[in-house]
XYZ file of C-alpha atoms in Angstrom:
333
model
C 97.103 -85.847 -73.668
C 96.606 -89.568 -72.976
C 97.166 -90.622 -76.312
C 100.514 -88.980 -76.255
C 101.177 -90.155 -72.401
C 100.328 -93.980 -73.339
C 102.775 -93.405 -76.529
C 105.829 -92.615 -73.770
C 104.827 -95.193 -71.563
C 105.195 -97.313 -74.324
C 108.988 -96.283 -75.323
C 109.523 -96.607 -71.312
C 108.420 -100.258 -71.593
C 110.231 -100.849 -75.068
C 113.576 -99.508 -73.889
C 113.199 -101.922 -70.862
C 112.665 -104.786 -73.265
C 116.077 -103.523 -75.118
C 117.944 -103.379 -72.735
C 116.852 -106.942 -71.272
C 117.380 -108.376 -75.158
C 120.958 -106.081 -75.309
C 122.178 -107.902 -71.888
C 120.877 -111.469 -73.443
C 122.929 -110.968 -76.296
C 126.228 -109.924 -74.235
C 126.017 -112.907 -71.940
C 125.683 -115.361 -75.161
C 128.539 -113.688 -76.706
C 130.595 -114.345 -73.968
C 129.183 -117.526 -73.509
C 127.737 -117.090 -69.999
C 124.134 -117.036 -71.003
C 121.668 -120.059 -70.090
C 118.795 -120.351 -71.539
C 115.583 -120.306 -70.094
C 111.722 -119.283 -70.421
C 112.933 -115.675 -69.906
C 114.706 -115.652 -73.010
C 114.089 -113.344 -76.048
C 114.261 -114.524 -79.602
C 112.999 -112.582 -82.857
C 109.315 -114.115 -82.483
C 108.799 -112.691 -78.668
C 110.620 -109.161 -79.908
C 108.115 -109.065 -82.559
C 105.192 -109.835 -80.390
C 106.164 -107.201 -77.685
C 106.768 -104.703 -79.947
C 103.592 -104.959 -81.439
C 101.488 -105.130 -78.250
C 103.327 -101.876 -77.092
C 103.084 -100.021 -80.495
C 100.610 -101.523 -82.514
C 100.260 -101.952 -86.704
C 102.566 -98.394 -86.553
C 105.526 -100.538 -86.478
C 106.511 -102.465 -89.879
C 108.064 -106.135 -90.419
C 111.182 -105.049 -91.961
C 112.056 -102.497 -88.725
C 111.341 -104.624 -86.524
C 113.783 -107.405 -88.289
C 116.574 -104.588 -89.009
C 116.547 -103.277 -85.663
C 116.322 -106.617 -83.719
C 119.471 -107.934 -85.738
C 121.499 -104.788 -85.671
C 121.081 -104.991 -81.498
C 121.947 -108.895 -81.756
C 125.229 -108.247 -83.831
C 126.006 -105.756 -81.672
C 124.938 -105.371 -78.227
C 126.545 -102.216 -77.681
C 125.907 -100.082 -80.605
C 123.636 -96.778 -80.155
C 120.273 -97.218 -80.817
C 117.280 -94.849 -80.785
C 113.705 -96.298 -80.025
C 112.592 -94.085 -83.215
C 114.438 -96.879 -85.369
C 111.794 -98.739 -84.803
C 109.253 -96.826 -87.023
C 111.715 -96.783 -89.970
C 113.335 -93.211 -88.778
C 116.906 -93.487 -88.463
C 119.618 -91.089 -87.424
C 121.036 -88.806 -89.732
C 124.996 -87.460 -90.148
C 124.158 -84.893 -87.953
C 123.281 -86.676 -84.872
C 126.760 -86.722 -83.409
C 127.544 -90.438 -84.173
C 131.262 -91.665 -84.407
C 132.941 -91.915 -88.134
C 133.397 -95.948 -86.883
C 129.870 -96.020 -85.954
C 128.934 -94.376 -89.015
C 130.912 -96.813 -91.191
C 130.190 -100.046 -89.428
C 126.663 -99.820 -89.601
C 125.690 -97.787 -92.859
C 123.216 -101.011 -93.686
C 120.973 -99.956 -91.284
C 121.457 -96.109 -90.643
C 119.714 -94.331 -93.600
C 118.821 -90.458 -94.041
C 115.771 -91.096 -95.851
C 113.774 -93.771 -98.127
C 112.741 -93.573 -101.074
C 110.147 -96.109 -103.207
C 110.584 -95.806 -107.027
C 107.516 -96.836 -108.855
C 108.324 -98.325 -112.200
C 105.019 -99.260 -114.776
C 107.071 -100.516 -117.552
C 108.659 -103.828 -115.455
C 105.847 -106.040 -115.271
C 104.623 -108.119 -112.808
C 105.835 -111.208 -113.974
C 109.548 -109.852 -114.974
C 112.399 -109.798 -112.693
C 115.466 -106.837 -112.080
C 118.704 -109.110 -113.076
C 121.496 -106.160 -112.814
C 121.539 -103.051 -111.105
C 124.501 -100.259 -111.208
C 125.077 -97.411 -109.519
C 127.017 -94.163 -111.689
C 127.685 -92.259 -108.872
C 129.794 -89.901 -110.698
C 126.396 -88.782 -112.560
C 123.935 -89.535 -109.743
C 122.036 -92.362 -111.374
C 121.515 -95.713 -111.398
C 120.760 -98.446 -114.219
C 118.900 -101.389 -114.354
C 117.964 -104.261 -116.800
C 115.423 -106.683 -116.230
C 114.516 -109.938 -117.704
C 112.282 -109.449 -120.394
C 114.399 -106.533 -121.959
C 113.508 -103.555 -119.924
C 116.940 -100.895 -119.555
C 116.039 -98.064 -117.497
C 118.172 -95.061 -115.920
C 117.038 -93.509 -113.121
C 117.526 -89.892 -112.315
C 115.546 -87.064 -111.638
C 114.383 -88.014 -115.161
C 113.387 -91.693 -116.242
C 114.658 -93.160 -118.939
C 113.636 -96.695 -120.590
C 114.210 -98.793 -123.628
C 112.354 -102.203 -124.111
C 113.224 -104.920 -126.428
C 110.344 -107.595 -126.296
C 112.757 -109.972 -127.698
C 115.659 -109.894 -125.593
C 116.158 -111.662 -122.287
C 119.086 -109.548 -120.736
C 121.669 -110.830 -118.482
C 123.738 -107.934 -117.378
C 124.493 -104.186 -117.998
C 126.989 -101.873 -117.132
C 127.287 -98.304 -117.583
C 130.266 -96.597 -120.312
C 131.743 -94.069 -119.039
C 133.345 -92.512 -121.845
C 130.272 -92.916 -124.461
C 128.074 -92.118 -121.955
C 125.687 -95.026 -122.833
C 124.389 -98.089 -121.069
C 125.827 -101.771 -121.988
C 123.799 -104.620 -121.946
C 124.119 -108.153 -122.948
C 121.058 -110.998 -123.976
C 121.727 -114.569 -125.084
C 123.099 -113.430 -128.369
C 124.035 -109.730 -128.542
C 125.464 -107.063 -127.002
C 123.075 -104.045 -126.350
C 124.645 -100.321 -126.549
C 121.537 -97.921 -125.851
C 122.350 -93.682 -126.208
C 119.655 -92.816 -124.052
C 120.708 -89.329 -124.276
C 120.025 -89.113 -127.722
C 117.062 -89.456 -129.229
C 116.401 -92.760 -127.037
C 118.810 -95.005 -129.912
C 119.924 -98.367 -129.467
C 122.567 -100.403 -131.093
C 122.248 -104.011 -131.623
C 125.707 -105.656 -132.217
C 125.350 -109.154 -133.505
C 125.799 -111.676 -133.628
C 127.500 -113.128 -130.761
C 128.741 -117.377 -130.863
C 127.643 -118.401 -127.315
C 124.878 -116.939 -124.686
C 126.339 -114.302 -122.756
C 125.913 -114.475 -119.366
C 127.503 -111.286 -117.497
C 129.085 -108.199 -118.560
C 131.019 -105.250 -117.057
C 133.399 -102.007 -118.189
C 137.205 -101.986 -117.949
C 138.013 -98.741 -116.310
C 140.984 -97.327 -117.933
C 141.669 -93.126 -117.401
C 143.169 -92.615 -120.469
C 140.442 -93.661 -122.640
C 138.981 -91.099 -124.723
C 135.765 -91.498 -126.982
C 136.000 -95.339 -126.512
C 134.960 -97.949 -124.139
C 136.472 -101.741 -123.404
C 133.921 -104.492 -122.622
C 134.481 -107.512 -120.478
C 131.670 -110.441 -121.202
C 131.245 -114.143 -120.125
C 129.701 -116.605 -121.959
C 128.040 -120.442 -121.124
C 130.471 -122.341 -123.065
C 133.642 -121.017 -120.693
C 134.782 -117.684 -123.118
C 135.746 -114.807 -121.678
C 135.629 -111.704 -124.014
C 136.988 -108.472 -124.540
C 135.290 -105.725 -126.767
C 135.917 -102.140 -127.656
C 133.607 -100.105 -128.768
C 134.377 -96.483 -130.234
C 132.594 -93.305 -130.948
C 132.906 -93.758 -135.096
C 131.371 -97.399 -134.585
C 128.232 -95.734 -133.408
C 128.214 -92.831 -134.953
C 126.346 -91.096 -132.153
C 126.540 -87.364 -134.366
C 124.863 -89.104 -137.403
C 121.814 -90.599 -135.577
C 120.646 -87.466 -133.454
C 118.313 -86.294 -136.254
C 116.799 -89.860 -136.608
C 113.406 -90.870 -135.086
C 113.332 -91.931 -131.417
C 113.792 -95.851 -129.914
C 115.487 -96.150 -133.512
C 117.060 -99.817 -133.554
C 120.424 -100.052 -135.270
C 121.819 -103.512 -136.041
C 126.223 -103.218 -136.150
C 127.925 -106.239 -137.590
C 130.060 -107.746 -134.521
C 132.577 -108.896 -137.496
C 133.131 -104.738 -137.581
C 134.151 -105.208 -134.113
C 137.407 -105.903 -132.580
C 136.783 -108.777 -130.132
C 139.233 -110.769 -128.462
C 138.218 -114.141 -126.753
C 139.838 -116.615 -124.844
C 138.290 -119.832 -123.133
C 139.036 -119.912 -119.324
C 136.501 -122.095 -117.694
C 134.955 -125.115 -118.548
C 131.460 -124.068 -117.672
C 129.485 -121.049 -117.569
C 131.427 -117.763 -116.726
C 129.017 -116.490 -113.625
C 130.541 -113.116 -113.244
C 133.053 -111.181 -114.770
C 134.922 -107.670 -113.418
C 137.365 -105.293 -113.574
C 139.118 -104.287 -110.762
C 141.221 -100.903 -111.315
C 142.754 -101.669 -107.792
C 144.799 -104.370 -109.215
C 144.783 -103.701 -113.048
C 143.316 -107.375 -113.444
C 140.279 -108.956 -114.241
C 138.764 -111.356 -112.441
C 136.055 -114.055 -113.985
C 134.356 -117.054 -111.877
C 132.806 -120.320 -113.341
C 130.457 -123.247 -111.691
C 133.793 -124.854 -112.891
C 135.438 -126.714 -110.567
C 138.919 -127.398 -111.958
C 138.948 -123.467 -112.838
C 136.688 -121.735 -110.762
C 138.359 -118.114 -110.303
C 140.757 -116.202 -112.655
C 142.394 -113.240 -111.857
C 144.767 -111.911 -114.057
C 145.584 -109.193 -116.965
C 143.434 -108.504 -119.324
C 146.248 -108.982 -121.998
C 145.980 -112.661 -120.881
C 143.038 -112.961 -122.948
C 144.882 -111.870 -126.202
C 147.541 -114.975 -125.877
C 147.989 -118.256 -124.599
C 149.944 -117.572 -121.175
C 149.165 -119.059 -118.209
C 146.776 -117.304 -115.940
C 146.803 -116.873 -112.305
C 143.830 -119.315 -111.341
C 142.207 -121.414 -108.347
C 139.455 -124.257 -108.046
C 136.909 -124.620 -105.459
C 134.740 -127.845 -105.490
C 131.341 -127.031 -107.253
C 132.813 -123.666 -108.322
C 132.390 -119.969 -107.543
C 129.234 -118.055 -108.539
C 130.242 -114.527 -107.143
C 133.105 -112.865 -106.071
C 133.899 -109.026 -105.058
C 137.138 -107.189 -104.010
C 137.122 -105.001 -100.688
C 139.565 -101.865 -101.282
C 140.030 -101.243 -97.484
C 141.010 -104.817 -96.425
C 142.524 -105.808 -99.971
C 141.210 -109.246 -100.476
C 138.791 -110.810 -102.624
C 136.229 -112.646 -101.567
C 134.148 -115.612 -103.331
C 131.221 -117.133 -102.834
C 129.927 -120.875 -104.023
């Protein structure tokens, strides 16, 4: 009983602290706040929270709570969030609140411990496959992993993987390395196909989503010489049915000359990212090139010499994404 009483008192004091911080942030947004010795910054907020609740609160939860309140002082906040316990969907939140703050309001947390990726390795790509409810990851030192109810992984010691994606028609994972394209059929005896040689070092990869395609997938890739590639892979290339009876983790090398690969030089420097934007029926590619930093056009332009839609940014573009709701493209240099 005394412990419960102390905790209730701590919650009341915490609510006073939050109210004071919200008032301060509101005045800051309105330009009415004058800094003084009572100003609450993150360090003071963290120290006060630790004094009230002790080691039960974690640094990342306190930081998320503080920045959430700082960005929107009027947002609904519960004291339990400071312990990493977030509101669920059944708590009567408005649709607007759900949409704007989903980065903080999670229904549950789950930690995945994967011993295949070693401590000195690094995850280079992560792709969510919503319709199959799993996640694909690729590590720098050659580990491909599918996280779902079961754990599938493939490890190639000699390859440094630079990107990955999922082939929706062939139901395989695609990854690129310095000189090869990897097609991993994780469902069928863990078979992996390696397409080589590729002339230049591949840096990024994505899938072109074409709904009407059957038993084949089209892949976009970018390299370190400014080229963007278009590669079509069919089930006949992989001969998936013939490989089912072979031993596990079998590596099969396929000659790149047997594939239809189209490429075009669009940039004068590394291609940092390629992405197919289905809403626009276009592909995008960005580069650290200051002259042709970003290209957005039809994939047909990769097979001809017609001009492409491009624009330049000093020191280039390192990343970009498309927002369907806002109908705009954001780039980062």
